[in-house]
PDB file of C-alpha atoms and ligand atoms in Angstrom:
ATOM      1  CA  MET M   1    -111.269 157.118  90.014  1.00 96.00           C
ATOM      2  CA  LEU M   2    -113.116 153.803  89.512  1.00 98.00           C
ATOM      3  CA  VAL M   3    -115.569 154.121  86.653  1.00 98.00           C
ATOM      4  CA  SER M   4    -117.222 151.768  84.181  1.00 98.00           C
ATOM      5  CA  ALA M   5    -115.462 151.601  80.598  1.00 98.00           C
ATOM      6  CA  THR M   6    -118.208 152.945  78.600  1.00 98.00           C
ATOM      7  CA  GLU M   7    -117.682 156.626  78.487  1.00 98.00           C
ATOM      8  CA  MET M   8    -113.864 156.478  78.110  1.00 98.00           C
ATOM      9  CA  LEU M   9    -114.125 153.843  75.298  1.00 98.00           C
ATOM     10  CA  LYS M  10    -116.673 156.063  73.495  1.00 98.00           C
ATOM     11  CA  LYS M  11    -114.462 159.049  73.776  1.00 98.00           C
ATOM     12  CA  ALA M  12    -111.514 156.996  72.368  1.00 98.00           C
ATOM     13  CA  ARG M  13    -113.519 155.885  69.665  1.00 98.00           C
ATOM     14  CA  ASP M  14    -114.480 159.217  68.663  1.00 98.00           C
ATOM     15  CA  GLY M  15    -111.070 160.606  69.078  1.00 98.00           C
ATOM     16  CA  LYS M  16    -109.323 157.706  67.110  1.00 98.00           C
ATOM     17  CA  TYR M  17    -107.239 156.373  69.951  1.00 98.00           C
ATOM     18  CA  ALA M  18    -107.322 153.248  72.141  1.00 98.00           C
ATOM     19  CA  VAL M  19    -107.434 152.754  75.841  1.00 99.00           C
ATOM     20  CA  GLY M  20    -105.009 150.011  76.935  1.00 98.00           C
ATOM     21  CA  GLN M  21    -106.232 147.171  79.019  1.00 98.00           C
ATOM     22  CA  PHE M  22    -103.431 145.723  81.223  1.00 98.00           C
ATOM     23  CA  ASN M  23    -103.977 142.654  83.153  1.00 98.00           C
ATOM     24  CA  ILE M  24    -102.944 142.635  86.710  1.00 98.00           C
ATOM     25  CA  ASN M  25    -101.735 139.608  88.957  1.00 98.00           C
ATOM     26  CA  ASN M  26    -100.846 141.020  92.244  1.00 98.00           C
ATOM     27  CA  LEU M  27    -100.241 144.283  94.182  1.00 98.00           C
ATOM     28  CA  GLU M  28     -97.055 145.299  92.157  1.00 98.00           C
ATOM     29  CA  TRP M  29     -98.699 145.102  89.087  1.00 98.00           C
ATOM     30  CA  THR M  30    -101.675 146.991  89.850  1.00 98.00           C
ATOM     31  CA  LYS M  31     -99.890 149.643  91.785  1.00 98.00           C
ATOM     32  CA  ALA M  32     -97.520 150.171  88.573  1.00 98.00           C
ATOM     33  CA  ILE M  33    -100.491 150.175  86.065  1.00 99.00           C
ATOM     34  CA  LEU M  34    -102.333 152.694  88.253  1.00 99.00           C
ATOM     35  CA  LEU M  35     -99.464 155.067  89.000  1.00 99.00           C
ATOM     36  CA  THR M  36     -98.487 155.059  85.360  1.00 99.00           C
ATOM     37  CA  ALA M  37    -101.846 155.992  84.199  1.00 99.00           C
ATOM     38  CA  GLN M  38    -102.051 158.956  86.686  1.00 98.00           C
ATOM     39  CA  GLU M  39     -98.430 160.184  85.503  1.00 98.00           C
ATOM     40  CA  CYS M  40     -99.728 159.922  81.725  1.00 98.00           C
ATOM     41  CA  ASN M  41    -103.126 161.413  82.525  1.00 98.00           C
ATOM     42  CA  SER M  42    -104.361 158.370  80.630  1.00 98.00           C
ATOM     43  CA  PRO M  43    -107.712 156.421  81.270  1.00 99.00           C
ATOM     44  CA  VAL M  44    -106.833 152.815  81.941  1.00 99.00           C
ATOM     45  CA  ILE M  45    -108.543 149.501  82.057  1.00 99.00           C
ATOM     46  CA  LEU M  46    -107.393 146.716  84.665  1.00 99.00           C
ATOM     47  CA  GLY M  47    -107.988 143.491  83.189  1.00 98.00           C
ATOM     48  CA  VAL M  48    -108.397 140.401  85.614  1.00 98.00           C
ATOM     49  CA  SER M  49    -108.497 136.865  84.016  1.00 98.00           C
ATOM     50  CA  GLU M  50    -110.555 134.227  85.900  1.00 97.00           C
ATOM     51  CA  GLY M  51    -107.137 132.463  86.572  1.00 98.00           C
ATOM     52  CA  ALA M  52    -105.453 135.775  88.023  1.00 98.00           C
ATOM     53  CA  GLY M  53    -108.656 136.401  90.092  1.00 98.00           C
ATOM     54  CA  LYS M  54    -108.207 132.742  91.659  1.00 98.00           C
ATOM     55  CA  TYR M  55    -104.382 133.390  92.330  1.00 98.00           C
ATOM     56  CA  MET M  56    -105.416 136.654  94.142  1.00 98.00           C
ATOM     57  CA  THR M  57    -107.735 134.442  96.360  1.00 98.00           C
ATOM     58  CA  GLY M  58    -110.813 135.650  94.562  1.00 98.00           C
ATOM     59  CA  PHE M  59    -112.536 138.688  92.951  1.00 98.00           C
ATOM     60  CA  GLU M  60    -113.646 140.210  96.166  1.00 98.00           C
ATOM     61  CA  THR M  61    -110.073 140.513  97.278  1.00 98.00           C
ATOM     62  CA  VAL M  62    -109.149 142.075  93.955  1.00 98.00           C
ATOM     63  CA  ALA M  63    -112.060 144.524  94.028  1.00 98.00           C
ATOM     64  CA  ALA M  64    -110.992 145.441  97.590  1.00 98.00           C
ATOM     65  CA  MET M  65    -107.402 145.852  96.706  1.00 98.00           C
ATOM     66  CA  VAL M  66    -108.088 148.045  93.613  1.00 98.00           C
ATOM     67  CA  ALA M  67    -110.870 150.164  95.352  1.00 98.00           C
ATOM     68  CA  ALA M  68    -108.469 150.950  98.222  1.00 98.00           C
ATOM     69  CA  MET M  69    -105.288 151.481  96.019  1.00 98.00           C
ATOM     70  CA  ASP M  70    -107.288 153.717  93.743  1.00 98.00           C
ATOM     71  CA  LYS M  71    -108.227 155.833  97.007  1.00 98.00           C
ATOM     72  CA  SER M  72    -104.754 155.672  98.701  1.00 98.00           C
ATOM     73  CA  LEU M  73    -102.767 156.721  95.697  1.00 98.00           C
ATOM     74  CA  GLY M  74    -105.079 159.537  94.941  1.00 98.00           C
ATOM     75  CA  ILE M  75    -105.982 158.395  91.492  1.00 98.00           C
ATOM     76  CA  THR M  76    -107.998 160.804  89.420  1.00 98.00           C
ATOM     77  CA  VAL M  77    -107.654 159.319  86.070  1.00 98.00           C
ATOM     78  CA  PRO M  78    -110.639 156.873  84.974  1.00 98.00           C
ATOM     79  CA  VAL M  79    -110.005 153.369  85.869  1.00 99.00           C
ATOM     80  CA  ALA M  80    -112.265 150.428  85.010  1.00 99.00           C
ATOM     81  CA  LEU M  81    -111.864 147.141  86.889  1.00 99.00           C
ATOM     82  CA  HIS M  82    -112.882 144.717  84.312  1.00 98.00           C
ATOM     83  CA  LEU M  83    -113.188 140.810  83.960  1.00 98.00           C
ATOM     84  CA  ASP M  84    -111.250 139.531  81.202  1.00 98.00           C
ATOM     85  CA  HIS M  85    -112.682 136.486  79.295  1.00 95.00           C
ATOM     86  CA  GLY M  86    -115.264 135.770  81.836  1.00 97.00           C
ATOM     87  CA  SER M  87    -117.180 132.737  82.062  1.00 96.00           C
ATOM     88  CA  TYR M  88    -121.309 133.086  82.844  1.00 97.00           C
ATOM     89  CA  GLU M  89    -120.608 132.385  86.587  1.00 97.00           C
ATOM     90  CA  GLY M  90    -117.611 134.407  86.591  1.00 98.00           C
ATOM     91  CA  CYS M  91    -119.445 137.517  85.337  1.00 98.00           C
ATOM     92  CA  TYR M  92    -121.974 137.234  88.163  1.00 98.00           C
ATOM     93  CA  LYS M  93    -119.159 136.784  90.734  1.00 98.00           C
ATOM     94  CA  CYS M  94    -117.474 139.992  89.519  1.00 98.00           C
ATOM     95  CA  ILE M  95    -120.691 141.855  89.504  1.00 98.00           C
ATOM     96  CA  LYS M  96    -121.167 140.799  93.167  1.00 98.00           C
ATOM     97  CA  ALA M  97    -117.614 141.892  94.105  1.00 98.00           C
ATOM     98  CA  GLY M  98    -117.742 145.114  92.901  1.00 98.00           C
ATOM     99  CA  PHE M  99    -116.159 145.391  89.449  1.00 98.00           C
ATOM    100  CA  THR M 100    -117.092 148.189  87.209  1.00 98.00           C
ATOM    101  CA  SER M 101    -116.898 146.077  83.969  1.00 98.00           C
ATOM    102  CA  ILE M 102    -117.141 142.491  82.661  1.00 98.00           C
ATOM    103  CA  MET M 103    -116.416 140.752  79.670  1.00 98.00           C
ATOM    104  CA  PHE M 104    -118.558 137.700  78.709  1.00 97.00           C
ATOM    105  CA  ASP M 105    -116.758 135.577  76.330  1.00 92.00           C
ATOM    106  CA  GLY M 106    -119.469 133.267  74.868  1.00 89.00           C
ATOM    107  CA  SER M 107    -117.699 132.938  71.717  1.00 82.00           C
ATOM    108  CA  HIS M 108    -117.235 128.970  72.197  1.00 84.00           C
ATOM    109  CA  PHE M 109    -121.046 128.783  72.597  1.00 89.00           C
ATOM    110  CA  PRO M 110    -123.171 128.231  69.463  1.00 88.00           C
ATOM    111  CA  ILE M 111    -124.395 131.826  68.405  1.00 85.00           C
ATOM    112  CA  GLU M 112    -127.899 131.368  69.799  1.00 89.00           C
ATOM    113  CA  GLU M 113    -126.570 130.546  73.160  1.00 92.00           C
ATOM    114  CA  ASN M 114    -123.938 133.359  73.011  1.00 89.00           C
ATOM    115  CA  VAL M 115    -126.901 135.655  72.201  1.00 92.00           C
ATOM    116  CA  ALA M 116    -129.080 134.350  75.180  1.00 94.00           C
ATOM    117  CA  LYS M 117    -126.471 134.642  77.552  1.00 96.00           C
ATOM    118  CA  THR M 118    -125.109 137.748  76.503  1.00 95.00           C
ATOM    119  CA  THR M 119    -128.696 139.426  76.383  1.00 96.00           C
ATOM    120  CA  GLU M 120    -129.000 138.346  80.130  1.00 97.00           C
ATOM    121  CA  LEU M 121    -125.709 139.820  81.337  1.00 98.00           C
ATOM    122  CA  VAL M 122    -126.128 143.170  79.396  1.00 98.00           C
ATOM    123  CA  ASN M 123    -129.404 143.722  81.205  1.00 98.00           C
ATOM    124  CA  VAL M 124    -127.881 142.846  84.688  1.00 98.00           C
ATOM    125  CA  ALA M 125    -124.658 144.686  84.168  1.00 98.00           C
ATOM    126  CA  HIS M 126    -126.563 147.834  82.542  1.00 98.00           C
ATOM    127  CA  ASN M 127    -128.954 147.985  85.457  1.00 98.00           C
ATOM    128  CA  LEU M 128    -125.856 148.105  87.993  1.00 98.00           C
ATOM    129  CA  GLY M 129    -123.974 150.566  85.929  1.00 98.00           C
ATOM    130  CA  LEU M 130    -121.240 148.231  84.623  1.00 98.00           C
ATOM    131  CA  SER M 131    -120.134 148.065  81.209  1.00 98.00           C
ATOM    132  CA  ILE M 132    -119.937 144.882  79.272  1.00 98.00           C
ATOM    133  CA  GLU M 133    -117.954 143.536  76.257  1.00 98.00           C
ATOM    134  CA  ALA M 134    -118.756 140.539  74.417  1.00 95.00           C
ATOM    135  CA  GLU M 135    -116.792 138.152  71.813  1.00 90.00           C
ATOM    136  CA  VAL M 136    -117.277 136.996  68.544  1.00 87.00           C
ATOM    137  CA  GLY M 137    -115.021 134.753  66.775  1.00 78.00           C
ATOM    138  CA  SER M 138    -112.174 133.467  68.900  1.00 69.00           C
ATOM    139  CA  ILE M 139    -108.719 134.829  69.888  1.00 71.00           C
ATOM    140  CA  GLY M 140    -105.897 132.232  69.183  1.00 69.00           C
ATOM    141  CA  GLY M 141    -103.619 130.906  71.563  1.00 69.00           C
ATOM    142  CA  GLU M 142    -104.103 130.487  75.202  1.00 66.00           C
ATOM    143  CA  GLU M 143    -104.538 132.683  78.281  1.00 69.00           C
ATOM    144  CA  ASP M 144    -104.901 131.344  81.746  1.00 72.00           C
ATOM    145  CA  GLY M 145    -106.495 127.998  80.443  1.00 68.00           C
ATOM    146  CA  VAL M 146    -108.886 130.004  78.140  1.00 66.00           C
ATOM    147  CA  VAL M 147    -107.982 128.276  74.546  1.00 64.00           C
ATOM    148  CA  GLY M 148    -109.037 129.736  71.100  1.00 62.00           C
ATOM    149  CA  ALA M 149    -108.536 128.398  67.766  1.00 58.00           C
ATOM    150  CA  GLY M 150    -108.277 131.989  66.309  1.00 68.00           C
ATOM    151  CA  GLU M 151    -110.976 132.003  63.760  1.00 78.00           C
ATOM    152  CA  CYS M 152    -111.751 135.373  62.334  1.00 89.00           C
ATOM    153  CA  ALA M 153    -115.390 136.914  63.329  1.00 91.00           C
ATOM    154  CA  ASP M 154    -118.349 136.878  61.133  1.00 92.00           C
ATOM    155  CA  PRO M 155    -119.310 140.452  60.576  1.00 95.00           C
ATOM    156  CA  ASN M 156    -122.896 139.607  60.700  1.00 94.00           C
ATOM    157  CA  GLU M 157    -122.665 137.658  64.018  1.00 92.00           C
ATOM    158  CA  CYS M 158    -120.950 140.571  65.245  1.00 94.00           C
ATOM    159  CA  LYS M 159    -123.795 142.863  64.388  1.00 95.00           C
ATOM    160  CA  MET M 160    -126.023 140.503  65.879  1.00 93.00           C
ATOM    161  CA  ILE M 161    -124.262 140.591  69.345  1.00 93.00           C
ATOM    162  CA  ALA M 162    -123.649 144.558  69.078  1.00 95.00           C
ATOM    163  CA  ASP M 163    -127.425 144.994  68.575  1.00 96.00           C
ATOM    164  CA  LEU M 164    -127.686 143.272  72.118  1.00 96.00           C
ATOM    165  CA  GLY M 165    -126.525 146.593  73.638  1.00 97.00           C
ATOM    166  CA  VAL M 166    -123.039 145.511  74.500  1.00 97.00           C
ATOM    167  CA  ASP M 167    -120.783 148.509  75.202  1.00 98.00           C
ATOM    168  CA  PHE M 168    -117.728 147.203  73.146  1.00 98.00           C
ATOM    169  CA  LEU M 169    -116.940 144.126  71.181  1.00 97.00           C
ATOM    170  CA  ALA M 170    -114.079 141.772  70.626  1.00 95.00           C
ATOM    171  CA  ALA M 171    -113.931 140.403  67.291  1.00 93.00           C
ATOM    172  CA  GLY M 172    -111.380 137.727  66.298  1.00 92.00           C
ATOM    173  CA  ILE M 173    -109.125 139.166  63.313  1.00 94.00           C
ATOM    174  CA  GLY M 174    -106.300 136.758  63.507  1.00 92.00           C
ATOM    175  CA  ASN M 175    -105.005 137.929  66.795  1.00 93.00           C
ATOM    176  CA  ILE M 176    -103.643 135.605  69.277  1.00 91.00           C
ATOM    177  CA  HIS M 177    -102.874 135.675  73.061  1.00 90.00           C
ATOM    178  CA  GLY M 178     -98.901 135.547  74.058  1.00 92.00           C
ATOM    179  CA  LYS M 179     -96.110 135.716  71.570  1.00 90.00           C
ATOM    180  CA  TYR M 180     -96.846 135.562  67.693  1.00 90.00           C
ATOM    181  CA  PRO M 181     -95.286 132.679  65.840  1.00 88.00           C
ATOM    182  CA  GLU M 182     -92.735 133.490  63.180  1.00 88.00           C
ATOM    183  CA  ASN M 183     -95.202 132.395  60.682  1.00 87.00           C
ATOM    184  CA  TRP M 184     -98.297 134.628  61.825  1.00 88.00           C
ATOM    185  CA  ALA M 185    -100.241 135.984  58.754  1.00 87.00           C
ATOM    186  CA  GLY M 186    -100.845 139.375  60.661  1.00 92.00           C
ATOM    187  CA  LEU M 187    -104.210 140.957  61.562  1.00 94.00           C
ATOM    188  CA  SER M 188    -106.995 140.687  59.090  1.00 94.00           C
ATOM    189  CA  PHE M 189    -107.737 144.157  58.170  1.00 97.00           C
ATOM    190  CA  GLU M 190    -110.447 142.813  55.810  1.00 96.00           C
ATOM    191  CA  THR M 191    -112.252 141.226  58.541  1.00 96.00           C
ATOM    192  CA  LEU M 192    -111.812 144.291  61.008  1.00 97.00           C
ATOM    193  CA  ALA M 193    -112.948 146.792  58.103  1.00 98.00           C
ATOM    194  CA  ALA M 194    -116.098 144.510  57.472  1.00 97.00           C
ATOM    195  CA  VAL M 195    -116.851 144.290  61.130  1.00 97.00           C
ATOM    196  CA  ASN M 196    -116.445 148.089  61.634  1.00 97.00           C
ATOM    197  CA  GLU M 197    -118.777 148.749  58.722  1.00 97.00           C
ATOM    198  CA  LYS M 198    -121.348 146.409  60.118  1.00 97.00           C
ATOM    199  CA  VAL M 199    -121.365 147.741  64.118  1.00 96.00           C
ATOM    200  CA  GLY M 200    -121.281 151.372  63.341  1.00 93.00           C
ATOM    201  CA  GLU M 201    -120.072 153.451  66.040  1.00 94.00           C
ATOM    202  CA  MET M 202    -119.318 150.257  68.628  1.00 97.00           C
ATOM    203  CA  PRO M 203    -115.750 150.596  70.130  1.00 98.00           C
ATOM    204  CA  LEU M 204    -113.893 147.418  68.899  1.00 98.00           C
ATOM    205  CA  VAL M 205    -111.456 145.458  71.312  1.00 98.00           C
ATOM    206  CA  LEU M 206    -108.118 143.884  70.083  1.00 97.00           C
ATOM    207  CA  HIS M 207    -106.945 141.376  72.310  1.00 95.00           C
ATOM    208  CA  GLY M 208    -103.450 139.790  71.963  1.00 95.00           C
ATOM    209  CA  GLY M 209    -101.721 143.109  72.192  1.00 97.00           C
ATOM    210  CA  THR M 210     -98.619 141.671  72.734  1.00 97.00           C
ATOM    211  CA  GLY M 211     -95.925 141.713  69.904  1.00 94.00           C
ATOM    212  CA  ILE M 212     -98.311 143.388  67.314  1.00 96.00           C
ATOM    213  CA  PRO M 213     -96.286 145.774  65.309  1.00 96.00           C
ATOM    214  CA  ASP M 214     -96.855 149.571  65.800  1.00 97.00           C
ATOM    215  CA  ASP M 215     -98.081 149.941  62.355  1.00 97.00           C
ATOM    216  CA  MET M 216    -100.760 147.445  62.728  1.00 97.00           C
ATOM    217  CA  ILE M 217    -101.832 148.886  65.902  1.00 98.00           C
ATOM    218  CA  LYS M 218    -102.313 152.176  64.368  1.00 98.00           C
ATOM    219  CA  LYS M 219    -104.148 150.498  61.499  1.00 98.00           C
ATOM    220  CA  ALA M 220    -106.499 148.965  63.792  1.00 98.00           C
ATOM    221  CA  ILE M 221    -107.290 152.126  65.624  1.00 98.00           C
ATOM    222  CA  SER M 222    -108.255 153.902  62.503  1.00 98.00           C
ATOM    223  CA  LEU M 223    -110.630 151.012  61.611  1.00 98.00           C
ATOM    224  CA  GLY M 224    -112.599 151.269  65.015  1.00 98.00           C
ATOM    225  CA  VAL M 225    -110.296 149.649  67.727  1.00 98.00           C
ATOM    226  CA  ALA M 226    -110.774 151.567  70.946  1.00 98.00           C
ATOM    227  CA  LYS M 227    -109.533 149.204  73.466  1.00 98.00           C
ATOM    228  CA  ILE M 228    -106.217 147.246  73.237  1.00 98.00           C
ATOM    229  CA  ASN M 229    -105.398 144.355  75.666  1.00 98.00           C
ATOM    230  CA  VAL M 230    -101.799 143.635  76.760  1.00 98.00           C
ATOM    231  CA  ASN M 231    -101.034 141.232  79.198  1.00 98.00           C
ATOM    232  CA  THR M 232     -97.773 138.784  78.194  1.00 97.00           C
ATOM    233  CA  GLU M 233     -95.595 141.816  77.448  1.00 98.00           C
ATOM    234  CA  CYS M 234     -95.791 143.125  80.860  1.00 98.00           C
ATOM    235  CA  GLN M 235     -94.998 139.643  82.080  1.00 98.00           C
ATOM    236  CA  LEU M 236     -92.014 139.506  79.804  1.00 98.00           C
ATOM    237  CA  SER M 237     -90.895 142.822  80.957  1.00 98.00           C
ATOM    238  CA  PHE M 238     -91.150 141.949  84.662  1.00 98.00           C
ATOM    239  CA  GLN M 239     -89.479 138.848  83.991  1.00 98.00           C
ATOM    240  CA  GLU M 240     -86.357 140.302  82.103  1.00 98.00           C
ATOM    241  CA  ALA M 241     -85.772 142.844  84.859  1.00 98.00           C
ATOM    242  CA  THR M 242     -85.927 140.502  87.670  1.00 98.00           C
ATOM    243  CA  ARG M 243     -83.477 137.923  85.666  1.00 98.00           C
ATOM    244  CA  GLU M 244     -81.042 140.701  85.332  1.00 98.00           C
ATOM    245  CA  TYR M 245     -81.364 141.801  89.062  1.00 98.00           C
ATOM    246  CA  ILE M 246     -80.514 138.272  90.237  1.00 98.00           C
ATOM    247  CA  GLU M 247     -77.921 137.480  87.609  1.00 98.00           C
ATOM    248  CA  ALA M 248     -76.096 140.540  88.769  1.00 98.00           C
ATOM    249  CA  GLY M 249     -75.920 139.134  92.062  1.00 98.00           C
ATOM    250  CA  LYS M 250     -77.884 142.122  93.615  1.00 98.00           C
ATOM    251  CA  ASP M 251     -80.173 139.941  95.634  1.00 98.00           C
ATOM    252  CA  GLN M 252     -77.189 139.032  97.593  1.00 98.00           C
ATOM    253  CA  GLN M 253     -75.515 142.495  98.034  1.00 98.00           C
ATOM    254  CA  GLY M 254     -76.657 144.278 101.388  1.00 98.00           C
ATOM    255  CA  LYS M 255     -80.418 143.847 101.958  1.00 98.00           C
ATOM    256  CA  GLY M 256     -81.107 143.061  98.158  1.00 98.00           C
ATOM    257  CA  PHE M 257     -82.968 140.084  99.070  1.00 98.00           C
ATOM    258  CA  ASP M 258     -85.867 142.432 100.664  1.00 98.00           C
ATOM    259  CA  PRO M 259     -88.762 141.580  98.508  1.00 98.00           C
ATOM    260  CA  ARG M 260     -89.700 145.403  98.010  1.00 98.00           C
ATOM    261  CA  LYS M 261     -85.917 145.701  96.418  1.00 98.00           C
ATOM    262  CA  LEU M 262     -86.081 142.445  94.639  1.00 98.00           C
ATOM    263  CA  LEU M 263     -89.530 143.071  93.016  1.00 98.00           C
ATOM    264  CA  ASN M 264     -88.540 146.573  92.233  1.00 98.00           C
ATOM    265  CA  PRO M 265     -86.824 146.356  89.018  1.00 98.00           C
ATOM    266  CA  GLY M 266     -89.815 144.250  87.558  1.00 98.00           C
ATOM    267  CA  PHE M 267     -92.272 146.939  88.803  1.00 98.00           C
ATOM    268  CA  GLU M 268     -90.294 149.566  87.180  1.00 98.00           C
ATOM    269  CA  ALA M 269     -90.169 147.718  84.082  1.00 98.00           C
ATOM    270  CA  ILE M 270     -93.931 147.337  83.888  1.00 99.00           C
ATOM    271  CA  LYS M 271     -94.211 151.060  84.473  1.00 99.00           C
ATOM    272  CA  ALA M 272     -92.164 151.759  81.350  1.00 98.00           C
ATOM    273  CA  LYS M 273     -93.914 149.165  79.291  1.00 98.00           C
ATOM    274  CA  VAL M 274     -97.454 150.564  80.153  1.00 99.00           C
ATOM    275  CA  LYS M 275     -96.102 154.089  79.578  1.00 98.00           C
ATOM    276  CA  GLU M 276     -94.715 153.044  75.913  1.00 98.00           C
ATOM    277  CA  LYS M 277     -98.214 151.522  75.122  1.00 98.00           C
ATOM    278  CA  MET M 278    -100.109 154.406  76.290  1.00 98.00           C
ATOM    279  CA  GLU M 279     -97.905 156.591  74.053  1.00 98.00           C
ATOM    280  CA  LEU M 280     -98.517 154.237  71.150  1.00 98.00           C
ATOM    281  CA  PHE M 281    -102.090 153.965  71.762  1.00 98.00           C
ATOM    282  CA  GLY M 282    -102.602 157.648  71.998  1.00 98.00           C
ATOM    283  CA  SER M 283    -104.244 157.823  75.327  1.00 98.00           C
ATOM    284  CA  VAL M 284    -101.807 160.085  77.075  1.00 98.00           C
ATOM    285  CA  ASP M 285    -103.390 163.179  78.328  1.00 98.00           C
ATOM    286  CA  LYS M 286    -106.926 161.921  77.357  1.00 98.00           C
ATOM    287  CA  ALA M 287    -108.079 161.329  80.903  1.00 98.00           C
TER     288      ALA M 287
HETATM  289  P1  LIG T   1    -101.511 139.192  75.325  1.00 95.62           P
HETATM  290  O1  LIG T   1    -101.026 138.443  76.346  1.00 95.62           O
HETATM  291  O2  LIG T   1    -101.089 138.541  73.802  1.00 95.62           O
HETATM  292  O3  LIG T   1    -100.915 140.613  75.379  1.00 95.62           O
HETATM  293  O4  LIG T   1    -103.136 139.235  75.451  1.00 95.62           O
HETATM  294  C1  LIG T   1    -103.691 139.891  76.253  1.00 95.62           C
HETATM  295  C2  LIG T   1    -105.162 139.716  76.282  1.00 95.62           C
HETATM  296  O5  LIG T   1    -105.591 139.748  75.030  1.00 95.62           O
HETATM  297  C3  LIG T   1    -106.052 139.617  77.314  1.00 95.62           C
HETATM  298  O6  LIG T   1    -107.330 139.456  77.057  1.00 95.62           O
END
């Protein structure tokens, strides 16, 4: 059931669990995540970066595929189709294409410009029933060409952006997209606690979910995080399972070259990873 992310994240914040945002790349990814959410009776957010949208030939294709798949698979759990790290133009494209949620990442703009653009997009999104995420302080690392230095968010700026009426807020707390380096200092719970105190009941978003130790995930949830984004970990699971299949020579046995067989181990690996994360985040049976 395609819905905005507002209600599911309010419920998560109140119930002290988090909803996973899993980024999609193609049909296999989308099907794996939707089926797992249904099996786990969990709400879910499908994240689409601008790069992934382009890869899938545009946001219209993505929205049409997700809507049709949601219907064909008989998905009854709440599913939000969400633009990840959207540009100003990308947000409008997704609104037009039929997404149910957008993220405007104005974190690289001076705060005044971030405020002005976020205000405008909040109004447009809410008039059409979409939810909207904003970002303060950048998420470190690189994801589909979006590069961030990883500075911690200023709690006062978070309050300023939260007060514009966004539905959930991503605050940089030392998190990084992709794998964490050996010398990573860990999440700044000091920053998270300060942001949480400033923004009241606003659900907070933790990007860069890949590789964050379980105890840090649980602590972050206890401090107001209600949405956790995972992308790289599903890619790694898919890659490892596919490599194993090919290295075992299974693609050369019988009809093992059939794409439906060749992509199946990776598909199953994504399902297992998403289930593991839903259990960790506490969203199982919360649909
Ligand atoms: P990871 O790729 O590190 O899991 O980050 C995902 C993310 O934050 C998407 O916005």
